[in-house]
CSV table of C-alpha atoms and ligand atoms in Angstrom, one decimal:
chain,number,residue,atom,x,y,z
A,1,UNK,CA,24.9,-19.5,-37.9
A,2,UNK,CA,21.5,-21.0,-36.9
A,3,UNK,CA,23.1,-22.3,-33.8
A,4,UNK,CA,24.6,-19.0,-32.8
A,5,UNK,CA,21.2,-17.3,-33.4
A,6,UNK,CA,19.5,-19.9,-31.3
A,7,UNK,CA,22.1,-19.5,-28.5
A,8,UNK,CA,21.7,-15.7,-28.5
A,9,UNK,CA,17.9,-16.0,-28.3
A,10,UNK,CA,18.3,-18.6,-25.6
A,11,UNK,CA,20.7,-16.3,-23.7
A,12,UNK,CA,18.3,-13.5,-24.0
A,13,UNK,CA,15.5,-15.7,-22.7
A,14,UNK,CA,17.7,-16.8,-19.8
A,15,UNK,CA,18.5,-13.1,-19.0
A,16,UNK,CA,14.8,-12.1,-19.2
A,17,UNK,CA,13.8,-15.1,-17.0
A,18,UNK,CA,16.5,-14.4,-14.4
A,19,UNK,CA,15.5,-10.7,-14.3
A,20,UNK,CA,11.9,-11.6,-13.7
A,21,UNK,CA,12.7,-14.3,-11.2
A,22,UNK,CA,12.6,-12.3,-8.0
A,23,UNK,CA,9.1,-11.0,-8.7
A,24,UNK,CA,6.2,-13.3,-7.9
A,25,UNK,CA,4.4,-14.2,-11.1
A,26,UNK,CA,1.0,-13.5,-9.7
A,27,UNK,CA,1.7,-9.8,-9.6
A,28,UNK,CA,1.4,-9.7,-13.4
A,29,UNK,CA,-2.3,-10.4,-13.2
A,30,UNK,CA,-3.0,-7.0,-11.6
A,31,UNK,CA,-1.1,-4.9,-14.2
A,32,UNK,CA,-4.2,-4.3,-16.3
A,33,UNK,CA,-7.8,-3.4,-15.4
A,34,UNK,CA,-9.6,-4.8,-18.4
A,35,UNK,CA,-8.9,-6.6,-21.7
A,36,UNK,CA,-11.0,-7.6,-24.7
A,37,UNK,CA,-11.8,-11.3,-25.1
A,38,UNK,CA,-13.7,-13.3,-27.6
A,39,UNK,CA,-16.6,-15.4,-26.3
A,40,UNK,CA,-19.5,-17.2,-28.0
A,41,UNK,CA,-21.4,-13.9,-27.8
A,42,UNK,CA,-18.6,-12.0,-29.5
A,43,UNK,CA,-16.0,-9.5,-28.3
A,44,UNK,CA,-16.5,-8.3,-24.7
A,45,UNK,CA,-14.5,-6.6,-22.1
A,46,UNK,CA,-13.1,-8.9,-19.3
A,47,UNK,CA,-12.7,-6.8,-16.2
A,48,UNK,CA,-9.9,-7.7,-13.7
A,49,UNK,CA,-8.9,-6.4,-10.3
A,50,UNK,CA,-5.9,-4.1,-10.8
A,51,UNK,CA,-3.6,-1.9,-8.8
A,52,UNK,CA,-0.9,0.8,-9.5
A,53,UNK,CA,2.7,-0.1,-9.4
A,54,UNK,CA,4.7,0.1,-6.2
A,55,UNK,CA,7.1,3.1,-6.3
A,56,UNK,CA,9.2,5.4,-4.1
A,57,UNK,CA,6.6,7.4,-2.3
A,58,UNK,CA,8.9,10.0,-0.8
A,59,UNK,CA,8.6,11.9,-4.1
A,60,UNK,CA,5.0,12.7,-3.3
A,61,UNK,CA,5.0,13.6,0.4
A,62,UNK,CA,5.0,16.8,2.4
A,63,UNK,CA,7.2,16.9,5.5
A,64,UNK,CA,6.4,18.9,8.7
A,65,UNK,CA,8.5,19.3,11.7
A,66,UNK,CA,7.3,20.0,15.2
A,67,UNK,CA,8.5,22.1,16.9
A,68,UNK,CA,8.8,24.0,13.6
A,69,UNK,CA,12.1,25.8,14.6
A,70,UNK,CA,13.9,22.6,15.8
A,71,UNK,CA,16.2,22.5,12.7
A,72,UNK,CA,19.8,23.6,13.6
A,73,UNK,CA,21.5,26.7,12.3
A,74,UNK,CA,19.2,29.6,13.3
A,75,UNK,CA,21.2,31.0,15.1
A,76,UNK,CA,24.3,29.2,13.9
A,77,UNK,CA,25.5,26.6,16.3
A,78,UNK,CA,28.6,24.5,16.8
A,79,UNK,CA,28.2,20.8,17.6
A,80,UNK,CA,30.5,18.1,18.7
A,81,UNK,CA,31.3,14.6,17.5
A,82,UNK,CA,29.2,12.0,19.2
A,83,UNK,CA,32.1,9.9,20.3
A,84,UNK,CA,34.4,12.7,21.3
A,85,UNK,CA,33.1,15.7,23.3
A,86,UNK,CA,36.3,17.7,22.6
A,87,UNK,CA,36.0,17.5,18.8
A,88,UNK,CA,33.6,20.5,18.3
A,89,UNK,CA,34.6,21.9,14.9
A,90,UNK,CA,31.3,21.2,13.1
A,91,UNK,CA,29.0,24.1,12.4
A,92,UNK,CA,25.4,24.3,11.4
A,93,UNK,CA,24.3,27.6,9.8
A,94,UNK,CA,20.9,27.9,8.1
A,95,UNK,CA,22.0,30.9,6.1
A,96,UNK,CA,24.9,29.2,4.5
A,97,UNK,CA,23.9,26.5,2.0
A,98,UNK,CA,27.0,24.4,2.6
A,99,UNK,CA,26.4,24.4,6.4
A,100,UNK,CA,22.6,24.2,6.4
A,101,UNK,CA,20.7,21.0,7.2
A,102,UNK,CA,17.1,21.5,6.2
A,103,UNK,CA,14.4,18.7,6.3
A,104,UNK,CA,14.4,18.1,2.5
A,105,UNK,CA,17.9,16.6,2.8
A,106,UNK,CA,16.2,13.5,4.2
A,107,UNK,CA,14.6,12.8,0.8
A,108,UNK,CA,17.2,13.9,-1.8
A,109,UNK,CA,19.2,11.5,-3.9
A,110,UNK,CA,21.6,9.5,-1.7
A,111,UNK,CA,24.8,7.8,-2.6
A,112,UNK,CA,27.1,10.7,-2.5
A,113,UNK,CA,29.9,11.3,0.1
A,114,UNK,CA,29.6,12.8,2.5
A,115,UNK,CA,25.8,12.3,2.9
A,116,UNK,CA,23.4,15.2,3.0
A,117,UNK,CA,21.2,15.3,6.1
A,118,UNK,CA,18.7,17.1,8.2
A,119,UNK,CA,19.9,17.9,11.7
A,120,UNK,CA,18.2,19.2,14.8
A,121,UNK,CA,19.4,21.8,17.3
A,122,UNK,CA,21.5,20.3,20.1
A,123,UNK,CA,20.2,19.3,23.5
A,124,UNK,CA,21.4,22.5,25.1
A,125,UNK,CA,18.2,22.8,27.2
A,126,UNK,CA,18.8,19.5,29.1
A,127,UNK,CA,17.1,18.2,31.3
A,128,UNK,CA,14.1,19.4,29.3
A,129,UNK,CA,13.5,16.6,26.8
A,130,UNK,CA,14.7,17.1,23.2
A,131,UNK,CA,11.7,15.8,21.2
A,132,UNK,CA,11.0,16.2,17.6
A,133,UNK,CA,8.0,15.0,15.5
A,134,UNK,CA,8.6,14.4,11.8
A,135,UNK,CA,5.3,14.1,10.0
A,136,UNK,CA,5.2,12.7,6.4
A,137,UNK,CA,1.8,13.4,4.7
A,138,UNK,CA,0.5,12.1,1.3
A,139,UNK,CA,-3.0,13.5,1.5
A,140,UNK,CA,-4.0,10.1,0.0
A,141,UNK,CA,-4.3,6.6,1.3
A,142,UNK,CA,-1.3,4.5,0.3
A,143,UNK,CA,-0.4,0.9,0.8
A,144,UNK,CA,3.1,0.1,2.0
A,145,UNK,CA,4.9,-2.5,0.0
A,146,UNK,CA,8.4,-2.5,1.4
A,147,UNK,CA,10.3,-1.8,4.6
A,148,UNK,CA,10.4,1.8,5.9
A,149,UNK,CA,14.1,2.5,6.2
A,150,UNK,CA,15.4,5.5,8.2
A,151,UNK,CA,19.1,6.2,8.1
A,152,UNK,CA,20.6,8.3,10.8
A,153,UNK,CA,23.7,10.4,10.5
A,154,UNK,CA,23.9,10.7,14.2
A,155,UNK,CA,23.6,7.8,16.6
A,156,UNK,CA,20.2,6.1,16.5
A,157,UNK,CA,17.8,7.5,19.1
A,158,UNK,CA,17.5,6.0,22.5
A,159,UNK,CA,13.7,6.3,22.3
A,160,UNK,CA,11.5,6.6,19.2
A,161,UNK,CA,8.0,5.8,18.2
A,162,UNK,CA,6.9,5.3,14.6
A,163,UNK,CA,3.2,6.2,14.2
A,164,UNK,CA,0.7,6.1,11.4
A,165,UNK,CA,-2.6,7.8,10.6
A,166,UNK,CA,-5.4,6.5,8.4
A,167,UNK,CA,-7.4,9.8,8.5
A,168,UNK,CA,-5.0,12.4,7.2
A,169,UNK,CA,-3.4,13.1,10.6
A,170,UNK,CA,-6.5,13.5,12.7
A,171,UNK,CA,-5.8,10.4,14.8
A,172,UNK,CA,-2.6,8.5,15.3
A,173,UNK,CA,-1.8,4.9,16.2
A,174,UNK,CA,1.7,3.5,17.1
A,175,UNK,CA,3.3,1.3,14.4
A,176,UNK,CA,6.4,0.3,16.3
A,177,UNK,CA,8.3,1.4,19.4
A,178,UNK,CA,12.1,1.6,19.3
A,179,UNK,CA,14.2,1.9,22.5
A,180,UNK,CA,17.6,1.0,23.9
A,181,UNK,CA,15.6,-0.4,26.9
A,182,UNK,CA,12.0,-1.1,26.0
A,183,UNK,CA,10.9,-1.9,29.6
A,184,UNK,CA,12.4,1.3,30.9
A,185,UNK,CA,11.2,3.6,28.1
A,186,UNK,CA,7.7,2.2,27.3
A,187,UNK,CA,7.0,-0.6,29.9
A,188,UNK,CA,7.0,-3.1,27.1
A,189,UNK,CA,9.0,-6.4,26.8
A,190,UNK,CA,11.4,-6.2,23.9
A,191,UNK,CA,10.4,-8.2,20.8
A,192,UNK,CA,11.6,-8.7,17.3
A,193,UNK,CA,9.4,-9.1,14.3
A,194,UNK,CA,10.8,-12.6,14.0
A,195,UNK,CA,9.0,-13.4,17.3
A,196,UNK,CA,5.6,-12.8,15.6
A,197,UNK,CA,3.5,-15.3,13.6
A,198,UNK,CA,0.6,-15.2,11.2
A,199,UNK,CA,-1.7,-14.9,14.2
A,200,UNK,CA,0.2,-12.1,15.9
A,201,UNK,CA,1.3,-10.2,12.9
A,202,UNK,CA,-0.7,-7.1,13.8
A,203,UNK,CA,0.8,-6.9,17.3
A,204,UNK,CA,2.5,-3.5,18.0
A,205,UNK,CA,5.9,-4.3,19.4
A,206,UNK,CA,8.9,-2.5,21.0
A,207,UNK,CA,12.2,-3.5,19.5
A,208,UNK,CA,15.7,-3.0,20.8
A,209,UNK,CA,17.3,-4.2,17.6
A,210,UNK,CA,17.9,-0.8,16.2
A,211,UNK,CA,18.7,1.3,19.3
A,212,UNK,CA,22.1,0.1,20.3
A,213,UNK,CA,23.5,3.6,20.3
A,214,UNK,CA,26.4,5.0,18.4
A,215,UNK,CA,28.9,2.3,19.4
A,216,UNK,CA,27.5,-0.1,16.7
A,217,UNK,CA,28.3,0.5,13.0
A,218,UNK,CA,24.7,0.4,11.7
A,219,UNK,CA,22.8,3.7,11.6
A,220,UNK,CA,19.7,2.2,10.0
A,221,UNK,CA,16.2,1.7,11.5
A,222,UNK,CA,13.7,-0.6,9.8
A,223,UNK,CA,9.9,-0.9,10.0
A,224,UNK,CA,9.7,-4.5,8.6
A,225,UNK,CA,6.9,-4.8,6.0
A,226,UNK,CA,8.5,-7.6,4.1
A,227,UNK,CA,9.0,-9.8,7.2
A,228,UNK,CA,5.3,-9.4,7.9
A,229,UNK,CA,4.3,-10.3,4.3
A,230,UNK,CA,6.6,-13.3,4.7
A,231,UNK,CA,4.3,-14.9,7.3
A,232,UNK,CA,1.8,-15.4,4.5
A,233,UNK,CA,3.9,-15.4,1.3
A,234,UNK,CA,6.9,-17.4,2.5
A,235,UNK,CA,10.5,-16.2,3.1
A,236,UNK,CA,11.1,-15.2,-0.5
A,237,UNK,CA,7.6,-13.8,-1.0
A,238,UNK,CA,7.0,-16.4,-3.8
A,239,UNK,CA,3.5,-17.2,-2.7
A,240,UNK,CA,1.9,-13.8,-3.0
A,241,UNK,CA,-1.4,-15.5,-3.9
A,242,UNK,CA,-1.6,-16.7,-0.3
A,243,UNK,CA,-0.9,-13.1,1.0
A,244,UNK,CA,-3.4,-11.6,-1.4
A,245,UNK,CA,-6.0,-14.2,-0.3
A,246,UNK,CA,-5.5,-13.1,3.3
A,247,UNK,CA,-5.6,-9.4,2.4
A,248,UNK,CA,-8.9,-10.0,0.6
A,249,UNK,CA,-10.6,-11.6,3.6
A,250,UNK,CA,-9.0,-9.7,6.5
A,251,UNK,CA,-9.7,-6.0,6.5
A,252,UNK,CA,-7.6,-5.5,9.6
A,253,UNK,CA,-4.6,-6.9,7.7
A,254,UNK,CA,-5.2,-4.6,4.7
A,255,UNK,CA,-5.6,-1.6,7.0
A,256,UNK,CA,-2.3,-2.5,8.8
A,257,UNK,CA,-0.3,-1.8,5.7
A,258,UNK,CA,-2.4,1.3,4.7
A,259,UNK,CA,-1.5,4.9,5.8
A,260,UNK,CA,-2.2,8.5,4.8
A,261,UNK,CA,0.5,9.8,7.1
A,262,UNK,CA,3.5,8.6,9.0
A,263,UNK,CA,5.0,10.3,12.1
A,264,UNK,CA,8.5,9.7,13.4
A,265,UNK,CA,8.5,10.7,17.1
A,266,UNK,CA,12.1,11.2,18.2
A,267,UNK,CA,11.8,11.2,22.0
A,268,UNK,CA,15.4,10.9,23.3
A,269,UNK,CA,18.6,11.2,21.3
A,270,UNK,CA,21.5,8.7,21.4
A,271,UNK,CA,23.5,9.2,24.5
A,272,UNK,CA,25.7,6.2,24.3
A,273,UNK,CA,26.4,6.1,28.0
A,274,UNK,CA,24.3,5.7,31.1
A,275,UNK,CA,24.4,9.3,32.0
A,276,UNK,CA,24.0,12.4,30.0
A,277,UNK,CA,27.2,14.4,30.0
A,278,UNK,CA,25.9,17.8,31.1
A,279,UNK,CA,29.1,19.6,30.3
A,280,UNK,CA,29.1,18.7,26.7
A,281,UNK,CA,25.4,18.9,25.5
A,282,UNK,CA,26.4,19.9,22.0
A,283,UNK,CA,27.2,16.1,21.4
A,284,UNK,CA,23.5,15.2,21.6
A,285,UNK,CA,21.1,15.9,18.7
A,286,UNK,CA,19.3,14.0,15.9
A,287,UNK,CA,20.4,13.8,12.3
A,288,UNK,CA,18.8,11.8,9.5
A,289,UNK,CA,20.3,11.4,6.1
A,290,UNK,CA,17.6,9.4,4.3
A,291,UNK,CA,14.1,8.0,4.7
A,292,UNK,CA,12.7,5.3,2.3
A,293,UNK,CA,9.0,4.7,1.9
A,294,UNK,CA,7.9,2.3,-0.8
A,295,UNK,CA,4.2,1.8,-1.6
A,296,UNK,CA,1.4,2.3,-4.0
A,297,UNK,CA,-1.7,4.4,-4.2
A,298,UNK,CA,-4.6,2.6,-2.6
A,299,UNK,CA,-7.2,2.4,-5.4
A,300,UNK,CA,-9.2,-0.5,-4.0
A,301,UNK,CA,-8.1,-2.7,-6.9
A,302,UNK,CA,-9.9,-0.5,-9.4
A,303,UNK,CA,-7.0,1.4,-11.1
A,304,UNK,CA,-3.6,0.7,-12.5
A,305,UNK,CA,-2.6,4.4,-12.8
A,306,UNK,CA,-2.2,6.9,-10.0
A,307,UNK,CA,-1.4,10.4,-11.2
A,308,UNK,CA,0.5,13.2,-9.4
A,309,UNK,CA,-1.0,16.4,-10.5
A,310,UNK,CA,-1.1,19.8,-8.7
A,311,UNK,CA,0.9,18.2,-5.8
A,312,UNK,CA,-1.9,15.6,-5.3
A,313,UNK,CA,-2.1,11.9,-5.9
A,314,UNK,CA,-5.3,10.6,-7.5
A,315,UNK,CA,-6.3,7.1,-8.7
A,316,UNK,CA,-7.4,7.0,-12.4
A,317,UNK,CA,-10.4,4.8,-11.6
A,318,UNK,CA,-11.7,2.1,-13.9
A,319,UNK,CA,-14.7,-0.3,-13.5
A,320,UNK,CA,-17.1,2.7,-13.3
A,321,UNK,CA,-15.8,3.7,-9.9
A,322,UNK,CA,-14.8,7.2,-8.8
A,323,UNK,CA,-13.3,9.1,-5.8
A,324,UNK,CA,-9.7,9.6,-4.8
A,325,UNK,CA,-9.4,5.9,-3.8
A,326,UNK,CA,-12.0,4.6,-6.3
A,327,UNK,CA,-14.1,4.1,-3.2
A,328,UNK,CA,-17.6,4.5,-4.7
A,329,UNK,CA,-19.6,3.8,-7.8
A,330,UNK,CA,-20.0,6.5,-10.4
A,331,UNK,CA,-23.3,8.3,-10.8
A,332,UNK,CA,-25.7,6.0,-12.9
A,333,UNK,CA,-23.5,3.0,-12.0
A,334,UNK,CA,-25.1,2.1,-8.7
A,335,UNK,CA,-26.8,-1.1,-9.8
A,336,UNK,CA,-25.3,-3.0,-6.9
A,337,UNK,CA,-23.3,-1.8,-3.8
A,338,UNK,CA,-19.7,-0.8,-4.4
A,339,UNK,CA,-17.1,-3.3,-3.3
A,340,UNK,CA,-13.3,-3.3,-3.7
A,341,UNK,CA,-11.9,-5.5,-6.4
A,342,UNK,CA,-10.9,-8.8,-4.9
A,343,UNK,CA,-7.8,-10.9,-5.5
A,344,UNK,CA,-9.9,-14.0,-5.3
A,345,UNK,CA,-10.6,-16.3,-6.9
A,346,UNK,CA,-6.9,-17.0,-7.2
A,347,UNK,CA,-5.0,-16.5,-9.3
A,348,UNK,CA,-7.2,-14.0,-11.1
A,349,UNK,CA,-8.9,-11.2,-9.3
A,350,UNK,CA,-12.6,-10.4,-9.5
A,351,UNK,CA,-13.1,-6.8,-10.6
A,352,UNK,CA,-16.4,-6.1,-8.8
A,353,UNK,CA,-17.2,-3.6,-11.5
A,354,UNK,CA,-19.9,-1.1,-10.7
A,355,UNK,CA,-22.9,-1.9,-13.0
A,356,UNK,CA,-25.4,0.6,-14.4
A,357,UNK,CA,-28.2,1.7,-12.1
A,358,UNK,CA,-31.6,0.1,-12.9
A,359,UNK,CA,-33.1,3.5,-13.5
A,360,UNK,CA,-30.4,4.3,-16.1
A,361,UNK,CA,-30.9,1.2,-18.1
A,362,UNK,CA,-34.0,2.5,-19.7
A,363,UNK,CA,-31.9,5.1,-21.4
A,364,UNK,CA,-30.0,3.3,-24.2
A,365,UNK,CA,-27.9,6.2,-25.6
A,366,UNK,CA,-26.3,6.9,-22.2
A,367,UNK,CA,-25.7,3.2,-21.7
A,368,UNK,CA,-24.2,2.7,-25.1
A,369,UNK,CA,-21.8,5.6,-24.5
A,370,UNK,CA,-20.4,4.1,-21.3
A,371,UNK,CA,-20.2,0.5,-22.6
A,372,UNK,CA,-18.9,0.6,-26.2
A,373,UNK,CA,-19.3,-3.1,-26.7
A,374,UNK,CA,-22.9,-3.3,-25.5
A,375,UNK,CA,-24.0,-3.7,-29.2
A,376,UNK,CA,-22.5,-7.1,-29.3
A,377,UNK,CA,-25.1,-8.3,-26.8
A,378,UNK,CA,-27.9,-7.2,-29.2
A,379,UNK,CA,-30.3,-6.3,-26.4
A,380,UNK,CA,-32.8,-4.1,-28.1
A,381,UNK,CA,-35.2,-3.5,-25.3
A,382,UNK,CA,-34.0,-4.7,-21.9
A,383,UNK,CA,-37.3,-3.8,-20.2
A,384,UNK,CA,-39.1,-6.6,-22.0
A,385,UNK,CA,-36.5,-9.2,-21.5
A,386,UNK,CA,-37.2,-12.4,-19.6
A,387,UNK,CA,-34.9,-13.2,-16.7
A,388,UNK,CA,-34.5,-16.7,-18.1
A,389,UNK,CA,-36.0,-18.7,-20.9
A,390,UNK,CA,-33.9,-21.9,-21.2
A,391,UNK,CA,-32.9,-21.0,-24.7
A,392,UNK,CA,-30.9,-17.8,-24.7
A,393,UNK,CA,-30.8,-16.8,-21.1
A,394,UNK,CA,-29.6,-19.8,-19.1
A,395,UNK,CA,-29.5,-19.9,-15.3
A,396,UNK,CA,-25.9,-20.6,-14.3
A,397,UNK,CA,-24.2,-23.1,-12.0
A,398,UNK,CA,-27.1,-25.6,-11.9
A,399,UNK,CA,-29.8,-23.0,-11.3
A,400,UNK,CA,-33.3,-23.6,-12.9
A,401,UNK,CA,-35.6,-21.2,-14.6
A,402,UNK,CA,-38.9,-20.6,-12.8
A,403,UNK,CA,-41.7,-19.1,-14.9
A,404,UNK,CA,-39.2,-17.0,-16.8
A,405,UNK,CA,-39.0,-14.6,-13.9
A,406,UNK,CA,-36.4,-16.0,-11.7
A,407,UNK,CA,-33.6,-18.5,-11.4
A,408,UNK,CA,-33.8,-20.9,-8.5
A,409,UNK,CA,-30.2,-21.2,-7.4
A,410,UNK,CA,-28.3,-24.0,-5.6
A,411,UNK,CA,-27.4,-23.1,-2.0
A,412,UNK,CA,-23.8,-22.0,-2.8
A,413,UNK,CA,-24.9,-19.5,-5.5
A,414,UNK,CA,-26.8,-16.2,-5.7
A,415,UNK,CA,-27.4,-13.4,-8.2
A,416,UNK,CA,-30.0,-13.0,-10.9
A,417,UNK,CA,-28.5,-15.8,-13.0
A,418,UNK,CA,-26.9,-17.7,-10.1
A,419,UNK,CA,-23.7,-16.3,-11.4
A,420,UNK,CA,-22.2,-15.3,-8.1
A,421,UNK,CA,-20.8,-17.4,-5.2
A,422,UNK,CA,-22.8,-16.7,-2.1
A,423,UNK,CA,-19.6,-16.6,-0.1
A,424,UNK,CA,-18.3,-13.7,-2.3
A,425,UNK,CA,-21.2,-11.6,-1.1
A,426,UNK,CA,-20.5,-12.4,2.5
A,427,UNK,CA,-16.7,-11.9,1.9
A,428,UNK,CA,-16.0,-15.3,3.3
A,429,UNK,CA,-14.7,-17.3,0.3
A,430,UNK,CA,-11.7,-19.5,1.0
A,431,UNK,CA,-9.0,-20.0,-1.6
A,432,UNK,CA,-10.6,-23.1,-3.2
A,433,UNK,CA,-14.3,-22.0,-3.1
A,434,UNK,CA,-13.8,-20.3,-6.5
A,435,UNK,CA,-13.6,-23.7,-8.2
A,436,UNK,CA,-17.2,-23.7,-9.0
A,437,UNK,CA,-17.3,-20.1,-10.2
A,438,UNK,CA,-18.2,-19.4,-13.8
A,439,UNK,CA,-15.2,-19.0,-16.2
A,440,UNK,CA,-13.8,-15.5,-15.8
A,441,UNK,CA,-14.4,-14.6,-19.4
A,442,UNK,CA,-18.1,-14.8,-18.9
A,443,UNK,CA,-18.2,-12.9,-15.6
A,444,UNK,CA,-18.4,-9.4,-16.9
A,445,UNK,CA,-21.0,-10.5,-19.4
A,446,UNK,CA,-23.1,-12.1,-16.7
A,447,UNK,CA,-22.9,-9.1,-14.5
A,448,UNK,CA,-24.0,-7.0,-17.4
A,449,UNK,CA,-26.9,-9.3,-18.3
A,450,UNK,CA,-27.9,-9.4,-14.6
A,451,UNK,CA,-28.0,-5.6,-14.6
A,452,UNK,CA,-30.0,-5.5,-17.8
A,453,UNK,CA,-32.4,-8.1,-16.6
A,454,UNK,CA,-32.8,-6.4,-13.3
A,455,UNK,CA,-35.1,-4.0,-15.2
A,456,UNK,CA,-37.6,-6.8,-15.8
A,457,UNK,CA,-39.3,-6.4,-12.5
A,458,UNK,CA,-39.0,-7.3,-8.8
A,459,UNK,CA,-37.2,-10.6,-8.5
A,460,UNK,CA,-37.2,-11.2,-4.8
A,461,UNK,CA,-33.7,-12.6,-4.9
B,501,CA,CA1,20.2,12.9,2.1
């Protein structure tokens, strides 16, 4: 009986382990923003960098088409099969639900047969180009975490550009060009993401991989996020710590995966032959059955929760930060400049918590309300505290106390109690420069002490 119980527990563990296997373990460290820990000084909050879960972002977007009347069916229209110009028994009629193909069918639940899809009007005005912009807007910065996947119901377009905006659609930059012939369409040499490297990962390429027309079986176009992650995290994305380290120190890399809007610019439909068959223009159109966008709210590593309320995504900011992306310190918490939480030192992130403003420290009730555990520090009157006294208030990391008013820090450290790596301030820490950092349990406490002691007078640090 014991054996069978052991076996079933073992089986459960194996199941749990194998389920967890594909996910890099380091992700678990960012699931919470703070936790209570016990130190010599008592129970304190330990603050950690944190981020919301990655999820299907198509649930939260608004879609806009340009031109607005480009969807088929108004007036009703007959279109032909791509491969056979004489098979013209398909009809699009916006006023009949079974025959309508509105934009929302790009984002509904897929997996049924036949697929549901959006469809454009046909290219009846040839040679005037048939061009459509599909704009996806979140009204919030989001970070992409998986490939963007667009599934066409028609042939994949001969020419297409995927674009992104970081400023809610005011300005746009290309993300990737797609063409049957890159040189002809965009004067670019064709490339694949696999041709890139760590050093060229931000290069904007034109690919012919997804534009081979309707003669191939695949109808899918990718924008390869995971292949780009893999340059840093390895082919199975096992070494996410390495990717996170790069994201921490390279703003351009962070920004590359960040968007507020995406725009799919369909420039020329699949023709499948060298020439457009002018006698059968009802064969040419765009149709998309599904668009996948996976990502997470960008909360600058200061929130684990992002709420969708009133058609709007908002980070639930921790660490005394505020704003839609937790991009600034709350009022009365501006004791040092705001910075994003950092993934470094690896494997645990540094929260970069906003600390109370010096002017607000002289007001104990307000302070106590925001920091419920402050009583454990037993600081009765911070205004009279020494900076250091070699008994209770030690300078950290080899720093020495000078006349009770300042710590003289070794070259690599800074901060009121030498609690902070100098490279952290400059944002130039490498993966192993965190070795000499204070234990993480004491970091929040040190930050707090530093803030309190900041009230003691000008320190010239
Ligand atoms: Ca669909």
